Coordinates of N, CA, C and O in Angstrom, one line a residue:
X1 N 91.3 -25.1 -52.5 CA 90.6 -24.5 -51.5 C 91.1 -24.7 -50.6 O 91.0 -26.2 -50.3
X2 N 91.0 -24.6 -49.2 CA 91.2 -24.7 -47.8 C 89.8 -25.2 -46.8 O 88.9 -24.6 -47.4
X3 N 89.7 -26.1 -46.3 CA 88.1 -26.4 -45.6 C 88.7 -26.6 -44.4 O 89.7 -27.4 -43.8
X4 N 88.0 -26.6 -43.9 CA 88.5 -26.6 -42.0 C 86.5 -27.0 -41.6 O 85.9 -26.3 -41.6
X5 N 87.1 -27.6 -40.4 CA 85.7 -28.5 -39.9 C 86.1 -28.0 -38.5 O 87.1 -28.4 -37.0
X6 N 85.1 -27.6 -37.8 CA 85.3 -27.1 -36.1 C 84.6 -28.3 -35.5 O 83.3 -28.6 -36.0
X7 N 85.1 -28.9 -34.4 CA 84.7 -29.6 -34.5 C 84.2 -30.0 -32.6 O 85.1 -29.7 -31.8
X8 N 83.8 -30.3 -32.5 CA 83.0 -30.5 -30.7 C 82.7 -32.1 -31.0 O 82.6 -32.4 -31.1
X9 N 83.4 -32.2 -29.3 CA 83.3 -34.0 -29.0 C 81.9 -34.6 -28.4 O 82.0 -35.4 -28.6
X10 N 81.5 -33.8 -27.2 CA 80.6 -34.7 -26.8 C 79.7 -34.3 -27.5 O 79.0 -32.9 -27.8
X11 N 78.5 -35.2 -27.4 CA 77.5 -34.8 -28.1 C 77.6 -35.2 -29.8 O 76.6 -35.4 -30.8
X12 N 79.2 -35.0 -30.2 CA 79.4 -35.6 -31.6 C 79.8 -36.9 -31.4 O 79.6 -37.7 -32.4
X13 N 80.9 -37.2 -31.0 CA 81.9 -38.2 -31.0 C 81.4 -39.5 -29.8 O 81.6 -40.3 -29.7
X14 N 81.2 -38.4 -28.2 CA 80.4 -39.2 -27.1 C 79.6 -39.7 -27.0 O 79.1 -37.5 -27.1
X15 N 78.5 -39.5 -27.3 CA 76.9 -39.5 -27.3 C 76.6 -40.6 -25.6 O 77.8 -40.8 -25.2
X16 N 75.6 -39.9 -25.9 CA 74.9 -40.7 -24.2 C 75.0 -42.3 -24.0 O 75.3 -42.5 -22.9
X17 N 74.5 -42.6 -24.6 CA 74.9 -44.4 -24.8 C 76.1 -44.7 -24.7 O 76.5 -45.8 -23.6
X18 N 77.4 -44.3 -25.6 CA 78.9 -44.5 -24.4 C 79.2 -44.4 -23.6 O 79.9 -45.3 -23.0
X19 N 78.7 -42.9 -22.8 CA 78.9 -42.5 -21.3 C 78.2 -43.7 -20.8 O 78.9 -43.3 -19.6
X20 N 77.0 -44.0 -20.9 CA 76.4 -45.1 -20.0 C 76.8 -46.3 -19.8 O 77.1 -46.6 -18.9
X21 N 77.5 -47.2 -21.0 CA 77.7 -48.0 -21.1 C 79.3 -48.2 -20.6 O 79.7 -48.8 -19.8
X22 N 79.8 -46.9 -20.1 CA 81.2 -47.1 -20.2 C 81.6 -46.4 -18.7 O 82.6 -45.3 -18.4
X23 N 80.2 -46.2 -17.7 CA 80.5 -45.3 -16.7 C 80.9 -46.0 -16.0 O 81.7 -44.8 -14.6
X24 N 81.6 -46.4 -15.5 CA 82.4 -47.7 -14.5 C 84.3 -46.2 -14.5 O 84.8 -47.1 -14.0
X25 N 84.4 -46.6 -16.0 CA 85.4 -46.5 -16.5 C 86.0 -44.5 -15.6 O 85.4 -43.9 -16.1
X26 N 87.4 -44.6 -15.1 CA 87.6 -43.3 -14.9 C 88.0 -42.3 -15.6 O 87.7 -41.1 -15.6
X27 N 88.1 -42.9 -16.8 CA 88.5 -42.1 -18.1 C 87.1 -41.8 -18.9 O 87.4 -41.9 -20.5
X28 N 86.4 -42.2 -18.2 CA 85.3 -42.2 -19.3 C 85.2 -41.0 -20.8 O 84.5 -41.3 -21.9
X29 N 85.2 -40.0 -20.5 CA 85.1 -38.6 -21.2 C 86.4 -39.3 -22.7 O 86.2 -38.4 -23.5
X30 N 87.2 -40.3 -22.3 CA 88.0 -40.3 -23.7 C 87.7 -41.3 -24.6 O 88.2 -42.1 -25.3
X31 N 86.1 -41.8 -24.2 CA 85.5 -42.9 -25.1 C 85.0 -42.5 -25.6 O 83.6 -41.8 -25.6
X32 N 85.0 -43.0 -27.5 CA 84.5 -42.5 -28.5 C 83.1 -43.2 -28.9 O 83.5 -44.5 -29.0
X33 N 82.2 -42.9 -29.7 CA 81.2 -43.9 -30.0 C 82.2 -44.2 -31.7 O 82.5 -43.7 -32.0
X34 N 82.3 -45.9 -31.6 CA 83.0 -45.9 -33.0 C 82.2 -45.8 -34.1 O 82.6 -45.7 -35.5
X35 N 80.9 -45.8 -34.2 CA 80.2 -45.7 -35.2 C 80.3 -44.0 -35.5 O 80.2 -43.6 -36.9
X36 N 80.4 -43.4 -35.0 CA 80.4 -41.6 -34.5 C 81.5 -41.4 -35.6 O 82.1 -40.4 -36.9
X37 N 82.9 -41.6 -34.8 CA 84.5 -42.2 -35.3 C 84.1 -42.5 -36.8 O 84.9 -41.9 -37.7
X38 N 83.5 -43.3 -37.4 CA 84.0 -43.8 -38.8 C 83.1 -42.7 -39.6 O 83.3 -42.6 -40.8
X39 N 82.0 -42.4 -39.0 CA 81.4 -40.7 -40.4 C 82.4 -39.6 -40.1 O 82.2 -39.4 -41.1
X40 N 83.2 -39.8 -38.5 CA 84.0 -38.8 -39.4 C 85.2 -38.9 -39.7 O 85.4 -38.1 -40.6
X41 N 85.7 -40.0 -40.2 CA 86.5 -40.6 -41.2 C 86.5 -40.4 -42.3 O 87.2 -40.0 -43.6
X42 N 84.8 -40.5 -42.6 CA 84.4 -40.3 -44.3 C 84.2 -38.5 -44.4 O 84.5 -38.8 -45.8
X43 N 84.2 -38.2 -43.3 CA 84.0 -36.9 -43.7 C 85.5 -36.3 -44.2 O 85.7 -35.6 -45.1
X44 N 86.2 -36.9 -44.2 CA 87.9 -36.2 -44.0 C 88.0 -37.5 -45.1 O 88.8 -36.5 -46.3
X45 N 87.7 -38.4 -45.3 CA 88.2 -38.8 -46.4 C 87.4 -38.1 -48.0 O 88.3 -37.9 -48.9
X46 N 86.5 -37.3 -47.9 CA 85.8 -36.9 -49.1 C 85.9 -35.6 -48.9 O 85.5 -35.4 -50.1
X47 N 86.4 -35.0 -47.7 CA 86.5 -33.1 -48.1 C 88.0 -32.8 -47.5 O 88.7 -31.7 -48.6
X48 N 89.2 -34.2 -47.7 CA 90.3 -33.8 -46.9 C 90.4 -32.2 -45.9 O 91.6 -31.8 -45.9
X49 N 89.3 -32.0 -45.3 CA 89.7 -31.1 -44.6 C 90.5 -31.1 -43.3 O 90.7 -32.0 -42.5
X50 N 90.8 -29.7 -43.0 CA 91.6 -29.7 -41.9 C 90.6 -29.8 -40.4 O 89.4 -29.3 -40.5
X51 N 90.9 -29.7 -39.1 CA 90.2 -29.7 -38.0 C 90.3 -28.9 -37.1 O 91.5 -29.3 -36.8
X52 N 89.4 -28.0 -36.4 CA 89.7 -27.5 -35.5 C 88.9 -27.9 -34.3 O 87.9 -27.6 -34.4
X53 N 89.1 -27.8 -32.9 CA 88.7 -28.5 -31.6 C 88.2 -27.5 -31.4 O 88.7 -26.1 -30.9
X54 N 86.7 -27.2 -31.5 CA 85.8 -26.1 -30.5 C 85.8 -26.9 -29.7 O 84.9 -26.0 -28.5
X55 N 85.5 -27.8 -29.2 CA 84.9 -28.1 -27.7 C 85.6 -28.1 -27.0 O 86.6 -27.1 -26.4
X56 N 84.8 -28.1 -25.5 CA 85.4 -27.3 -24.1 C 86.3 -28.2 -23.8 O 87.5 -28.4 -23.4
X57 N 86.8 -29.8 -24.3 CA 87.9 -30.6 -23.9 C 89.2 -29.8 -24.5 O 90.8 -29.5 -23.9
X58 N 89.3 -27.8 -25.2 CA 90.7 -27.6 -25.8 C 91.2 -27.2 -24.8 O 91.9 -26.9 -24.5
X59 N 90.1 -26.8 -23.5 CA 90.9 -26.4 -22.4 C 91.9 -26.9 -21.2 O 92.8 -26.2 -20.9
X60 N 91.9 -28.3 -21.6 CA 92.6 -28.9 -20.8 C 93.5 -29.8 -21.5 O 94.8 -30.6 -21.1
X61 N 93.8 -29.7 -22.7 CA 94.4 -30.8 -23.5 C 95.0 -29.9 -24.7 O 94.3 -29.1 -25.0
X62 N 96.6 -30.1 -25.4 CA 96.8 -29.4 -26.1 C 96.6 -30.6 -27.8 O 95.9 -31.1 -27.4
X63 N 97.1 -29.5 -28.8 CA 96.4 -29.9 -29.6 C 97.0 -31.4 -30.1 O 96.6 -32.4 -30.5
X64 N 98.2 -31.5 -29.5 CA 99.0 -33.3 -29.8 C 98.1 -33.9 -28.7 O 98.4 -35.6 -29.0
X65 N 97.7 -33.4 -27.5 CA 97.0 -34.6 -26.8 C 95.9 -35.0 -27.6 O 95.6 -36.4 -27.8
X66 N 95.3 -34.2 -28.5 CA 94.2 -34.8 -29.0 C 94.0 -35.5 -30.0 O 93.3 -36.2 -29.9
X67 N 95.1 -35.2 -30.8 CA 96.0 -35.9 -31.8 C 95.8 -37.4 -30.8 O 94.9 -38.2 -32.3
X68 N 96.7 -37.2 -30.2 CA 96.7 -39.0 -29.9 C 95.3 -40.1 -29.4 O 95.2 -40.6 -29.4
X69 N 94.5 -38.6 -28.3 CA 93.3 -39.4 -28.1 C 92.8 -40.0 -29.3 O 91.8 -40.6 -28.9
X70 N 92.0 -38.8 -30.3 CA 91.8 -39.1 -31.4 C 92.3 -40.8 -32.0 O 91.6 -41.2 -33.0
X71 N 93.4 -40.6 -32.2 CA 94.1 -41.7 -32.8 C 93.9 -43.0 -32.1 O 93.5 -44.4 -32.7
X72 N 94.1 -43.1 -31.1 CA 94.3 -44.1 -29.9 C 92.3 -44.7 -30.5 O 91.8 -45.9 -29.9
X73 N 91.5 -43.7 -30.5 CA 90.1 -44.0 -30.4 C 89.5 -44.4 -32.2 O 88.3 -44.1 -32.1
X74 N 90.5 -44.5 -33.3 CA 90.4 -45.1 -34.3 C 90.2 -44.1 -35.3 O 89.6 -44.0 -36.7
X75 N 90.2 -42.5 -34.7 CA 90.4 -41.8 -36.3 C 91.2 -41.6 -36.9 O 92.5 -41.6 -36.5
X76 N 91.5 -42.0 -37.7 CA 92.3 -42.3 -39.3 C 93.3 -40.8 -39.5 O 94.2 -41.4 -40.3
X77 N 92.8 -39.5 -39.0 CA 93.4 -38.6 -39.9 C 93.8 -37.3 -38.5 O 93.9 -36.6 -38.8
X78 N 94.6 -38.4 -37.5 CA 94.8 -37.4 -36.3 C 96.1 -35.8 -37.0 O 95.5 -35.1 -36.2
X79 N 96.3 -36.3 -37.7 CA 97.5 -34.9 -38.5 C 96.6 -34.1 -38.9 O 97.2 -33.0 -38.7
X80 N 95.4 -34.3 -39.5 CA 94.9 -32.9 -39.4 C 94.0 -32.1 -38.6 O 93.4 -31.1 -39.1
X81 N 94.1 -32.9 -37.3 CA 94.0 -31.7 -36.2 C 94.9 -30.7 -36.1 O 96.6 -31.2 -36.1
X82 N 94.4 -29.7 -36.9 CA 95.6 -28.4 -37.1 C 95.3 -27.5 -35.7 O 96.6 -27.1 -35.6
X83 N 94.5 -27.0 -34.7 CA 94.9 -25.8 -33.7 C 92.8 -26.3 -33.5 O 92.4 -27.3 -33.0
X84 N 93.3 -25.5 -32.3 CA 92.1 -25.7 -31.3 C 91.5 -23.9 -30.9 O 92.0 -22.9 -31.4
X85 N 90.0 -23.6 -31.0 CA 89.7 -22.3 -30.8 C 90.3 -22.2 -29.3 O 90.5 -22.8 -28.2
X86 N 89.6 -20.6 -29.2 CA 90.3 -20.2 -27.7 C 88.9 -20.0 -27.4 O 88.1 -19.9 -27.8
X87 N 89.6 -19.6 -25.9 CA 88.2 -19.8 -25.2 C 88.0 -17.9 -24.8 O 89.0 -17.6 -24.0
X88 N 87.3 -17.6 -25.0 CA 87.4 -16.4 -25.1 C 87.2 -15.6 -23.7 O 87.9 -14.9 -23.3
X89 N 86.2 -16.3 -22.9 CA 86.4 -15.9 -21.5 C 86.3 -17.2 -20.1 O 85.7 -18.5 -20.7
X90 N 87.1 -17.2 -19.0 CA 87.1 -18.4 -18.6 C 85.8 -19.4 -18.3 O 84.6 -18.6 -18.1
X91 N 85.8 -20.3 -18.5 CA 84.4 -21.1 -18.5 C 83.4 -20.5 -19.6 O 82.3 -21.0 -19.0
X92 N 84.1 -20.0 -20.2 CA 82.6 -19.2 -20.9 C 81.9 -18.4 -20.4 O 80.4 -18.2 -20.8
X93 N 81.9 -17.7 -19.5 CA 80.9 -17.2 -18.8 C 81.7 -15.8 -18.2 O 83.0 -16.2 -18.0
X94 N 80.8 -14.7 -17.8 CA 81.2 -13.7 -17.0 C 80.2 -13.0 -16.7 O 79.1 -13.2 -17.0
X95 N 80.5 -12.2 -15.2 CA 79.6 -11.6 -14.3 C 78.6 -10.0 -15.1 O 79.8 -9.4 -15.2
X96 N 77.8 -9.9 -15.4 CA 77.4 -8.8 -15.9 C 76.5 -8.6 -14.7 O 75.3 -9.2 -15.1
X97 N 76.9 -7.4 -13.7 CA 76.3 -7.5 -12.6 C 75.6 -8.8 -11.8 O 76.8 -9.4 -11.7
X98 N 74.6 -9.1 -11.9 CA 74.3 -10.4 -10.9 C 73.9 -11.6 -11.9 O 73.8 -12.5 -11.5
X99 N 73.9 -11.5 -13.0 CA 73.4 -11.8 -13.9 C 74.8 -13.0 -14.8 O 75.9 -12.3 -14.9
X100 N 74.6 -14.6 -15.0 CA 75.6 -14.7 -15.9 C 75.4 -14.8 -17.5 O 73.8 -15.3 -18.0
X101 N 76.5 -14.6 -18.1 CA 76.0 -14.3 -19.6 C 77.2 -15.8 -20.3 O 78.1 -15.1 -20.3
X102 N 76.3 -16.2 -21.0 CA 77.2 -17.3 -21.9 C 78.0 -16.7 -23.2 O 76.7 -15.4 -23.7
X103 N 79.1 -17.1 -23.7 CA 79.2 -16.3 -24.8 C 79.3 -17.6 -25.8 O 79.4 -18.8 -25.8
X104 N 78.5 -17.4 -26.9 CA 78.2 -18.6 -27.7 C 79.5 -18.8 -28.5 O 80.5 -18.2 -28.6
X105 N 79.5 -20.3 -28.8 CA 80.6 -20.4 -28.8 C 80.8 -20.4 -30.6 O 82.1 -19.9 -30.8
X106 N 80.0 -19.5 -31.4 CA 80.4 -19.1 -32.9 C 80.8 -18.2 -32.4 O 81.8 -17.8 -33.8
X107 N 80.8 -17.3 -31.8 CA 81.6 -16.6 -31.4 C 83.3 -16.8 -31.3 O 84.5 -16.0 -32.1
X108 N 83.9 -17.8 -30.5 CA 85.2 -18.6 -30.8 C 85.4 -18.8 -31.8 O 86.6 -18.5 -32.1
X109 N 84.5 -19.5 -32.7 CA 84.8 -19.8 -34.1 C 85.3 -18.4 -34.8 O 85.9 -18.3 -35.7
X110 N 84.2 -18.0 -34.8 CA 84.4 -16.7 -35.5 C 86.2 -16.1 -34.7 O 86.6 -15.2 -35.9
X111 N 86.3 -15.9 -33.9 CA 87.1 -15.6 -33.8 C 88.8 -16.1 -34.3 O 89.7 -15.7 -34.9
X112 N 88.5 -17.7 -34.6 CA 89.5 -18.1 -34.9 C 89.7 -18.0 -36.2 O 90.7 -17.3 -37.3
X113 N 88.6 -17.7 -37.0 CA 88.4 -17.4 -38.1 C 89.3 -16.1 -39.1 O 90.2 -15.6 -39.5
X114 N 88.7 -15.0 -37.7 CA 89.3 -14.0 -38.0 C 90.8 -13.6 -37.5 O 91.6 -12.6 -38.3
X115 N 91.1 -14.4 -36.4 CA 93.0 -14.3 -36.2 C 93.9 -14.8 -37.8 O 95.0 -14.9 -37.5
X116 N 92.8 -15.6 -38.9 CA 93.4 -15.8 -39.4 C 93.4 -15.0 -41.3 O 94.2 -14.9 -42.1
X117 N 93.2 -13.6 -40.9 CA 93.2 -12.6 -41.5 C 94.6 -12.2 -41.4 O 95.2 -11.9 -41.1
X118 N 95.2 -12.1 -43.6 CA 96.2 -11.4 -43.5 C 96.2 -10.4 -44.6 O 95.0 -10.1 -45.2
X119 N 97.0 -9.3 -44.2 CA 97.2 -8.4 -45.3 C 97.5 -8.1 -46.1 O 99.3 -8.8 -46.5
X120 N 97.4 -8.3 -47.5 CA 97.4 -9.0 -48.9 C 98.3 -7.9 -49.5 O 98.7 -7.5 -50.7
X121 N 98.4 -6.5 -49.2 CA 99.9 -5.4 -48.9 C 99.1 -4.8 -49.9 O 99.9 -3.7 -50.5
X122 N 97.7 -5.1 -50.5 CA 97.2 -3.8 -51.5 C 96.7 -3.3 -50.8 O 95.7 -2.1 -50.9
X123 N 96.4 -2.8 -49.4 CA 95.2 -2.2 -48.2 C 94.0 -2.8 -48.1 O 93.8 -2.2 -47.2
X124 N 94.1 -3.9 -48.7 CA 92.4 -4.7 -48.1 C 93.1 -5.7 -47.8 O 93.8 -6.2 -47.6
X125 N 91.8 -6.8 -46.6 CA 92.9 -7.7 -46.2 C 91.9 -9.1 -46.8 O 90.5 -8.6 -47.1
X126 N 92.2 -9.6 -46.8 CA 91.5 -11.4 -47.0 C 91.7 -12.2 -46.3 O 92.9 -12.2 -45.1
X127 N 90.9 -12.8 -45.7 CA 90.8 -14.3 -44.5 C 90.8 -15.2 -45.3 O 91.1 -15.6 -46.3
X128 N 92.5 -15.4 -44.4 CA 93.1 -17.3 -44.9 C 94.2 -16.7 -46.5 O 94.6 -17.7 -46.4
X129 N 94.1 -15.7 -46.6 CA 94.5 -15.5 -48.1 C 94.2 -16.2 -49.3 O 95.2 -16.5 -50.1
X130 N 93.6 -17.2 -49.0 CA 92.9 -18.6 -50.3 C 91.5 -18.2 -50.1 O 90.8 -17.8 -48.9
X131 N 91.0 -19.1 -50.6 CA 89.3 -19.3 -51.1 C 89.4 -20.4 -49.8 O 90.2 -21.0 -49.7
X132 N 88.2 -20.6 -48.8 CA 88.4 -21.4 -48.4 C 86.6 -21.7 -48.1 O 85.6 -21.0 -48.1
X133 N 86.4 -22.7 -47.2 CA 84.6 -23.4 -46.8 C 84.9 -23.5 -45.3 O 86.3 -24.3 -45.3
X134 N 83.9 -23.8 -44.4 CA 84.3 -24.6 -43.0 C 83.1 -24.7 -42.9 O 81.9 -24.7 -43.4
X135 N 82.8 -26.0 -42.0 CA 81.7 -26.3 -41.8 C 81.8 -26.5 -39.7 O 82.7 -26.3 -39.1
X136 N 80.8 -26.3 -39.1 CA 80.5 -26.6 -37.2 C 79.8 -27.9 -37.2 O 78.7 -28.0 -37.8
X137 N 80.6 -29.0 -36.5 CA 79.8 -30.0 -36.3 C 79.5 -29.7 -34.5 O 80.7 -29.6 -33.9
X138 N 77.9 -29.5 -33.9 CA 78.0 -29.4 -32.9 C 76.8 -29.9 -32.1 O 76.3 -29.6 -33.1
X139 N 76.5 -30.1 -31.0 CA 75.6 -30.6 -30.1 C 74.9 -29.0 -29.8 O 73.3 -29.8 -29.5
X140 N 75.5 -28.7 -29.1 CA 74.8 -27.4 -29.1 C 74.2 -26.6 -30.4 O 74.7 -26.4 -31.2
X141 N 73.3 -25.5 -30.0 CA 73.1 -24.4 -30.8 C 73.7 -22.9 -30.7 O 72.9 -22.1 -30.9
X142 N 74.3 -22.8 -29.9 CA 75.1 -21.1 -30.2 C 76.2 -20.9 -30.9 O 77.3 -20.6 -30.3
X143 N 75.1 -20.6 -32.0 CA 76.7 -20.2 -33.1 C 76.1 -18.7 -33.4 O 74.6 -18.6 -33.0
X144 N 76.6 -18.3 -34.6 CA 76.0 -16.8 -34.8 C 75.2 -17.0 -36.0 O 75.5 -17.8 -36.4
X145 N 74.6 -16.1 -35.9 CA 73.3 -16.0 -37.3 C 74.1 -16.5 -38.4 O 73.6 -17.2 -39.8
X146 N 75.2 -15.7 -38.3 CA 76.0 -15.8 -39.9 C 76.5 -17.0 -40.2 O 77.0 -17.3 -41.1
X147 N 76.5 -17.9 -39.5 CA 76.7 -19.3 -39.6 C 75.8 -20.6 -39.5 O 76.2 -21.8 -40.1
X148 N 75.1 -20.3 -39.8 CA 74.1 -21.1 -40.1 C 74.0 -21.9 -41.3 O 73.5 -23.1 -40.9
X149 N 74.3 -21.5 -42.5 CA 74.5 -22.2 -43.5 C 75.9 -23.1 -43.2 O 75.9 -24.1 -44.6
X150 N 76.9 -23.3 -42.3 CA 77.7 -23.5 -42.1 C 77.4 -24.7 -40.7 O 78.3 -25.5 -40.6
X151 N 76.6 -24.7 -40.2 CA 76.4 -25.7 -38.7 C 75.7 -26.5 -39.3 O 74.5 -26.7 -40.0
X152 N 76.0 -27.7 -38.8 CA 75.3 -29.0 -38.8 C 75.4 -29.3 -37.4 O 76.4 -29.7 -36.3
X153 N 73.8 -29.7 -37.1 CA 73.2 -29.9 -35.4 C 73.7 -31.4 -35.4 O 72.6 -31.9 -35.7
X154 N 74.0 -31.9 -34.8 CA 74.3 -33.3 -34.1 C 73.2 -33.5 -32.6 O 72.7 -32.8 -31.8
X155 N 72.5 -34.3 -32.2 CA 71.8 -34.9 -31.0 C 72.8 -35.6 -30.4 O 73.3 -37.1 -30.6
X156 N 72.4 -35.0 -29.2 CA 73.6 -35.7 -27.8 C 73.4 -36.8 -27.7 O 74.3 -37.6 -27.2
X157 N 72.3 -37.3 -27.7 CA 71.6 -38.9 -27.4 C 72.5 -40.1 -28.4 O 72.9 -40.9 -28.2
X158 N 72.5 -39.6 -29.7 CA 73.1 -40.7 -30.5 C 74.4 -40.3 -31.4 O 75.3 -40.9 -31.8
X159 N 75.1 -38.6 -31.6 CA 76.1 -37.9 -31.9 C 75.5 -38.2 -33.6 O 74.6 -38.0 -34.1
X160 N 76.9 -38.5 -34.2 CA 77.4 -37.6 -35.7 C 76.5 -38.9 -36.1 O 76.9 -40.2 -35.9
X161 N 75.9 -38.7 -37.1 CA 75.4 -39.6 -38.2 C 75.4 -39.4 -39.3 O 76.3 -38.9 -39.6
X162 N 75.6 -40.8 -40.3 CA 75.9 -40.5 -41.5 C 75.2 -39.4 -42.4 O 75.8 -38.6 -42.7
X163 N 73.5 -38.7 -42.1 CA 73.2 -37.8 -42.8 C 73.5 -36.6 -42.3 O 74.0 -35.6 -43.0
X164 N 74.3 -36.5 -40.8 CA 74.8 -35.5 -40.4 C 76.5 -35.2 -41.2 O 76.5 -34.3 -41.8
X165 N 77.1 -36.4 -41.6 CA 78.5 -36.4 -42.0 C 78.1 -35.7 -43.8 O 78.9 -35.2 -44.4
X166 N 76.9 -36.9 -43.9 CA 76.6 -36.0 -45.8 C 76.4 -35.1 -45.6 O 76.9 -34.0 -46.3
X167 N 75.9 -34.1 -44.5 CA 75.7 -32.7 -44.9 C 76.4 -31.9 -44.6 O 77.3 -30.6 -45.1
X168 N 78.1 -32.1 -43.8 CA 79.2 -31.3 -43.4 C 80.0 -31.5 -45.1 O 80.7 -30.5 -45.6
X169 N 80.1 -32.6 -45.8 CA 80.9 -33.1 -47.4 C 80.1 -32.1 -48.2 O 80.9 -31.6 -48.7
X170 N 79.1 -32.3 -47.7 CA 78.2 -30.9 -49.3 C 78.4 -29.8 -48.5 O 78.7 -29.1 -49.3
X171 N 78.4 -29.0 -46.7 CA 78.9 -27.8 -47.4 C 80.6 -27.8 -47.3 O 80.8 -26.8 -48.2
X172 N 81.5 -28.5 -47.1 CA 82.7 -28.5 -47.3 C 83.6 -28.2 -48.8 O 83.8 -27.8 -49.5
X173 N 82.1 -29.1 -49.5 CA 82.6 -29.4 -50.9 C 81.9 -28.3 -51.9 O 82.3 -28.4 -53.4
X174 N 81.7 -27.5 -51.3 CA 80.4 -26.2 -52.4 C 81.6 -25.8 -53.0 O 82.9 -25.1 -52.9

């Protein structure tokens, strides 16, 4: 079975404490909380999942650059980072009249899953053409209703906790 983790970074691996402690660094956004990275390593160790970056970091960095940053920050499984979601609209916003409307990150995740749809030749389609499970780790709550059982919400103040990691492991290993 294929397993996918859709991973946000700010609020999951970068928490408020780490940002505050490192605010004098010119490249502060690349500082991860070591404890949060330990919990992420645990998820991969227990599930073997592939990681798809859904963070806003995906807009300015390639998958290879993301792998390198993660590796430098203590992530043991940088080769498990396989892709990143697309940004449906520039800056995740578009104008509707005079109102700004946010596009939910869950829509971008759904688009990634749907991009994996293949025709199995029998006239029907199957996502990924294999059994799969997925989990979403994010401090924001802009997911789709149908993703609620796959979503683990972190707290921006503290980031990824052991309890969050255990929830993700349970979702992916069902």
